[in-house]
Short mmCIF file of C-alpha atoms in Angstrom, two decimals:
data_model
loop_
_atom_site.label_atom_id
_atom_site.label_comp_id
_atom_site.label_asym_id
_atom_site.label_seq_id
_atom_site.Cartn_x
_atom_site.Cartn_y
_atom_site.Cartn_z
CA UNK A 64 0.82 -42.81 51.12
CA UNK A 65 -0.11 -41.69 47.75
CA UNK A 66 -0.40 -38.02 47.89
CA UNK A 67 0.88 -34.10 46.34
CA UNK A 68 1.68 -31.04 47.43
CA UNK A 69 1.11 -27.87 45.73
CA UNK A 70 3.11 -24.34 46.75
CA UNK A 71 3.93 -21.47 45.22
CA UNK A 72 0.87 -19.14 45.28
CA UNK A 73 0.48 -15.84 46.75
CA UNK A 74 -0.35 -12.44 45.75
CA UNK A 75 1.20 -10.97 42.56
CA UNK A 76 0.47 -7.98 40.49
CA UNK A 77 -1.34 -8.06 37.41
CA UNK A 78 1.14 -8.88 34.55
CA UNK A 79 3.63 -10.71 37.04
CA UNK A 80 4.73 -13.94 37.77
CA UNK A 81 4.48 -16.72 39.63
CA UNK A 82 6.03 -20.70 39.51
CA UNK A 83 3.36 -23.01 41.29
CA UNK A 84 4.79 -26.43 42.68
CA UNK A 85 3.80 -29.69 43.07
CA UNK A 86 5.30 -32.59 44.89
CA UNK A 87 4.61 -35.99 44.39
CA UNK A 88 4.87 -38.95 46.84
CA UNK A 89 3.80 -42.36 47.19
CA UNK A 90 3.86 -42.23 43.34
CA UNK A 91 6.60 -41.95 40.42
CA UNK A 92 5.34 -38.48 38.62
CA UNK A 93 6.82 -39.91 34.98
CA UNK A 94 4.52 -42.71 35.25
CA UNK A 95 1.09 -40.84 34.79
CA UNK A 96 -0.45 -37.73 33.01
CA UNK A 97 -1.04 -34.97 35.18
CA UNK A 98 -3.02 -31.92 35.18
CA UNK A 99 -3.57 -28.60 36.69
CA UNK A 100 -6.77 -27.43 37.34
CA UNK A 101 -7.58 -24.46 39.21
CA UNK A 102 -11.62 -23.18 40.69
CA UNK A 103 -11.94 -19.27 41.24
CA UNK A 104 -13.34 -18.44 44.84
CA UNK A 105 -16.95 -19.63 44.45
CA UNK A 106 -16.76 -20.69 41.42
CA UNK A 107 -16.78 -24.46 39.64
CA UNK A 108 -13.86 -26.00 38.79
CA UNK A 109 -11.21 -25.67 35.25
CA UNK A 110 -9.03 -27.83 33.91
CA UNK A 111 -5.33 -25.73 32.67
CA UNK A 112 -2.85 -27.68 31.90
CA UNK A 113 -1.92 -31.46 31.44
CA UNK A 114 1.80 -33.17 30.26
CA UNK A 115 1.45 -36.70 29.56
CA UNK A 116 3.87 -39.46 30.78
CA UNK A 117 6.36 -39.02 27.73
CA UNK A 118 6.89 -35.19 29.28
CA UNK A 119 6.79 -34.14 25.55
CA UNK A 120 3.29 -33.61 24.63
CA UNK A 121 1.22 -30.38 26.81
CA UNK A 122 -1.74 -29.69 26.57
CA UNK A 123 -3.63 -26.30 28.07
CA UNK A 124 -6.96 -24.65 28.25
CA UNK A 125 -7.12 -21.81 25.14
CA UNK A 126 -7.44 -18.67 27.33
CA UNK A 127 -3.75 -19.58 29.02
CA UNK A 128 -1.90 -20.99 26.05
CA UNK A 129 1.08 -18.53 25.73
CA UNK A 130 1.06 -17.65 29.42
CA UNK A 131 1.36 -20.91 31.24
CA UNK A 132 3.85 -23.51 30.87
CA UNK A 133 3.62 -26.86 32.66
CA UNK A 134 6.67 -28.60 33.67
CA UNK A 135 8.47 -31.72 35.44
CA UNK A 136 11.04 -32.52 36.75
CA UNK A 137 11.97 -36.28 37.23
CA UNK A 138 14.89 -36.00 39.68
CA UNK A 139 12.38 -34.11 42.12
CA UNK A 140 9.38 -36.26 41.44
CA UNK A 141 7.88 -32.49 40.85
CA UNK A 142 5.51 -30.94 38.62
CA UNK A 143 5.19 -27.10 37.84
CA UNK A 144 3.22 -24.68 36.13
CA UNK A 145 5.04 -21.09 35.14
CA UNK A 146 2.36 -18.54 35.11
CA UNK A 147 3.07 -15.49 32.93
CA UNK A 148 1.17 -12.25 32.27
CA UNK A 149 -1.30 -13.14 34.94
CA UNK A 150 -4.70 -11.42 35.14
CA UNK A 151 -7.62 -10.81 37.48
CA UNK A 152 -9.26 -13.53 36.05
CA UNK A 153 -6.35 -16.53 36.74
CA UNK A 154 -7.36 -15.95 40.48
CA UNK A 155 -8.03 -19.18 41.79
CA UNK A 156 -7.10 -22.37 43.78
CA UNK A 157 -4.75 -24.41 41.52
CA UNK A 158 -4.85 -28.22 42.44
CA UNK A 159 -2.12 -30.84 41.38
CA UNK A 160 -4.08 -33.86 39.94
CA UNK A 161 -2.65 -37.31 38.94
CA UNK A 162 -4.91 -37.88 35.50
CA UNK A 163 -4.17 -41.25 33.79
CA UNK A 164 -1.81 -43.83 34.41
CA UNK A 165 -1.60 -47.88 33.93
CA UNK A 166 -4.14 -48.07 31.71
CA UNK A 167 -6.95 -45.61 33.69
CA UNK A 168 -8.20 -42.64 34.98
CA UNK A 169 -7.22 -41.78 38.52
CA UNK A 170 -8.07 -38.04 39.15
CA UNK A 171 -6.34 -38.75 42.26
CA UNK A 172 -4.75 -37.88 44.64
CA UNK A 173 -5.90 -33.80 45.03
CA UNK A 174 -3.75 -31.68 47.26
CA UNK A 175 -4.86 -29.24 49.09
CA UNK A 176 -4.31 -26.46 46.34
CA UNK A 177 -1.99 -23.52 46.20
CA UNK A 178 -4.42 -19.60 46.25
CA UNK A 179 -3.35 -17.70 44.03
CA UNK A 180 -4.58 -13.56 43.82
CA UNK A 181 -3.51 -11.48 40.73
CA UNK A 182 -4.39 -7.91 42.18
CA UNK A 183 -2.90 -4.47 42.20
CA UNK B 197 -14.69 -27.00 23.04
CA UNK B 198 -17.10 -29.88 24.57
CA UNK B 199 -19.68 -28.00 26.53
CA UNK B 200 -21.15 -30.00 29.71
CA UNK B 201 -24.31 -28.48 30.77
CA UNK B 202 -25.05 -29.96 34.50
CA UNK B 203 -28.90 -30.27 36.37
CA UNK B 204 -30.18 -29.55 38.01
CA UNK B 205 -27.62 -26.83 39.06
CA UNK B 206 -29.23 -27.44 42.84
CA UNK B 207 -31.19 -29.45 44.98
CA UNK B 208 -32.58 -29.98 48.61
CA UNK B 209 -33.49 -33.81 49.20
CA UNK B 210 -34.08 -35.42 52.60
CA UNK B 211 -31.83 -38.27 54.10
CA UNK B 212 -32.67 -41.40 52.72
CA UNK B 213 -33.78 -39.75 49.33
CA UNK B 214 -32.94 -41.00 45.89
CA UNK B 215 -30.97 -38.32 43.69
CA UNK B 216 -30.06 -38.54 40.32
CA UNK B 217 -27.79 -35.71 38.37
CA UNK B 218 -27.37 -35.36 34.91
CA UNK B 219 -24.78 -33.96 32.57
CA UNK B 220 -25.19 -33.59 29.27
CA UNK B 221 -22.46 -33.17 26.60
CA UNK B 222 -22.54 -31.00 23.44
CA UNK B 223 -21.10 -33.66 21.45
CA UNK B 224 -20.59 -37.38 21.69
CA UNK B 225 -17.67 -38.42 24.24
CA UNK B 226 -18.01 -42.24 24.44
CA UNK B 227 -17.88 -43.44 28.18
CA UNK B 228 -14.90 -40.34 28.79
CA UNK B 229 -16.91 -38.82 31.78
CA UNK B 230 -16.02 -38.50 35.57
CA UNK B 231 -17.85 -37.62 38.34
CA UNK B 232 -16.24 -35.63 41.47
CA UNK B 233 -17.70 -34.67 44.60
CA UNK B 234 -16.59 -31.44 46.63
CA UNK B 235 -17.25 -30.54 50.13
CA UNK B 236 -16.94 -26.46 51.05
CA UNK B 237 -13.23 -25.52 51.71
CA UNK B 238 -12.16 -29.06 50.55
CA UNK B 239 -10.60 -30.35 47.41
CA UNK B 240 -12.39 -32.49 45.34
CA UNK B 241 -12.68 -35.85 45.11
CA UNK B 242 -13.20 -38.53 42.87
CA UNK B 243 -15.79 -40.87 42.75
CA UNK B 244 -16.45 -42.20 39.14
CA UNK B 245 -14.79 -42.63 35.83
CA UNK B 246 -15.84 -44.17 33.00
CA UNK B 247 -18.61 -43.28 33.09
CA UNK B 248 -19.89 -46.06 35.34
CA UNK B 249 -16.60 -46.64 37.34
CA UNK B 250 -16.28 -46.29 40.71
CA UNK B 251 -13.12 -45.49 42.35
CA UNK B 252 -11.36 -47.31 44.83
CA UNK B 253 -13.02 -46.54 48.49
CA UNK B 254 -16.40 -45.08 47.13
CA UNK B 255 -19.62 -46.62 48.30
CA UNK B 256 -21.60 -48.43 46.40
CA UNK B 257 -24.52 -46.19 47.13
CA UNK B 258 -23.04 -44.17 44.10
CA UNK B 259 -23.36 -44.96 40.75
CA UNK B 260 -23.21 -43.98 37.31
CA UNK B 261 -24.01 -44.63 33.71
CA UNK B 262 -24.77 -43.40 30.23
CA UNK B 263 -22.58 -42.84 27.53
CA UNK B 264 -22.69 -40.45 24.06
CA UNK B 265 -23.50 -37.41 25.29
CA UNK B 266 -25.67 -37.94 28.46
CA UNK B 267 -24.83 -39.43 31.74
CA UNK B 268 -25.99 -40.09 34.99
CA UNK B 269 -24.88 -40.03 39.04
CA UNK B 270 -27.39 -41.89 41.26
CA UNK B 271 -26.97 -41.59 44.75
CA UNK B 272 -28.97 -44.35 45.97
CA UNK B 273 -29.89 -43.32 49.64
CA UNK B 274 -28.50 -40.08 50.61
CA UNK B 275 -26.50 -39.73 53.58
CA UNK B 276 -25.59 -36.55 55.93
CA UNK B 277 -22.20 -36.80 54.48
CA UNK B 278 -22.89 -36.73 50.78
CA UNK B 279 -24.18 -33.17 50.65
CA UNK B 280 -21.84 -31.54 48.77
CA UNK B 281 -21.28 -29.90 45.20
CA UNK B 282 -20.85 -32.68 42.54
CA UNK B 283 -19.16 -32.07 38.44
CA UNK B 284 -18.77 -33.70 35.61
CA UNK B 285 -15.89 -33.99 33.51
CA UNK B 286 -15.46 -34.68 30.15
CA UNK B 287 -11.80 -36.14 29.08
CA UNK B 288 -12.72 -37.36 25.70
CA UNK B 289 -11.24 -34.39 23.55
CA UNK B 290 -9.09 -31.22 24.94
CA UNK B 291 -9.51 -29.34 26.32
CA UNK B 292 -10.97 -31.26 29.41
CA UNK B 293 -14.11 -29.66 30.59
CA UNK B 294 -16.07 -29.54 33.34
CA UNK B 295 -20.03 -29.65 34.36
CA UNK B 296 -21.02 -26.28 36.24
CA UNK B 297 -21.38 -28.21 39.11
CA UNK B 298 -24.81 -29.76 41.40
CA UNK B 299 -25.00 -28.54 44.79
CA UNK B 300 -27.17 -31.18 46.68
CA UNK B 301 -28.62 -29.34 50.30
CA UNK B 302 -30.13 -30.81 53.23
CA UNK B 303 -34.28 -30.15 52.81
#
C-alpha cells in the first residue's frame, strides 16, 4: 500500500524548534517531488516546501525561506522539514504529499498530518 | 505570487444538483491546476490534475476543464458524500498556491 506518515509535531515555544517526519511506503521517496503543505486550524490549505527527485533543488513558500529546511533521506525512504524560529502563525497541520513523479502529478498519497502549536 | 481567487467561497445545493466551482488565476498557468476535495477532520484528497484529469479511483461524476487562467470543477449529480470543502491549486510557477477553498453544504 502506497502511503506516508508524518510525526514530529507538538507544542513548542515561540522561537523554538521542531524536526517534522515523514515516512514513505509502498513508494521509493527519490523517485518523486514532494512537498509539505500545512492548513492552520480552520483555515485553507498552504503549500511550504517541495525537493524535487534530484534532492538538490528546494523550493519554499517566501514567508518560511530561512526558517525551514526540507530534507531526505534515501536510506530511510524519509522526508523532513527542520522548522526554525517558529511563530504563532506556522501553527498548523503539516501534511507529507507525493507531488510529481513518472511523468505526472500525483498529490497523493496524504497522511494524516503531524499538529503543530507554536505558543508560549 | 499566482493568486487563485475561488467561488463561490460557499454553497448549499440539494442531492442530485448540478455544481460547478470556479477558480480563477491572476496570471496564465496553462493546464497546471488541481482540484482537491476535503472532508472535516480529514486530509485532503485528490481528485483532478491537469486541469481536466481525473485521478485514479474518482468518479466520473467529477470533472474539470479550462485552462489560462480560469478553470472549472463540475460535479455532475451531487451525492451525500461529496459535501465537503474543495481547492484549487496552481503548480505552474512557485510558489504553489492554493484556491481559498468552496465549501459545498447540504440545502
Amino acid at each position: 500500500e502506497v502511503q506516508v506518515v508524518e510525526s514530529g509535531g507538538g507544542l513548542v515555544q515561540p522561537g523554538g524548534s521542531l524536526r517534522l517526519s515523514c515516512a514513505a511506503s509502498g513508494f521509493t521517496l527519490s523517485d518523486y517531488h514532494m512537498s509539505w503543505i500545512r492548513q492552520a486550524p480552520g483555515k485553507g490549505l498552504e503549500w511550504v516546501a517541495n525537493m524535487k527527485q534530484d534532492g538538490n533543488e528546494k523550493y519554499y513558500v517566501g514567508f518560511v525561506k530561512g526558517r525551514f529546511t526540507i530534507s531526505r533521506d534515501n536510506a530511510k525512504n524519509s522526508l523532513y522539514l527542520q522548522m526554525d524560529s517558529l511563530r504563532a502563525e506556522d501553527t498548523a497541520v503539516y501534511y507529507c504529499v507525493r507531488y510529481y513523479g513518472s511523468g505526472r502529478p500525483w498529490f497523493d498519497p496524504w497522511g494524516q498530518g503531524t499538529l503543530v502549536i507554536v505558543s508560549s | 505570487d499566482i493568486q487563485m481567487t475561488q467561488s463561490p467561497s460557499s454553497l448549499s445545493a440539494s442531492v442530485g444538483d448540478r455544481v460547478t466551482i470556479t477558480c480563477r488565476a491572476s496570471q496564465g498557468i496553462s493546464n497546471y491546476l488541481a482540484w482537491f476535495q476535503q472532508k472535516p477532520g480529514k486530509a485532503p484528497k485528490s481528485l483532478i490534475y491537469a486541469a481536466s484529469n481525473l485521478q485514479n479511483g474518482v468518479p466520473s461524476k467529477f470533472s474539470g476543464s479550462g485552462s489560462g487562467t480560469d478553470f472549472t470543477l463540475t460535479i455532475s449529480s451531487l451525492q451525500p458524500e461529496d459535501f465537503a470543502t474543495y481547492y484549487c491549486l496552481q503548480y505552474n510557477t512557485y510558489p504553489l498556491t492554493f484556491g481559498g477553498g468552496t465549501k459545498v453544504e447540504i440545502k
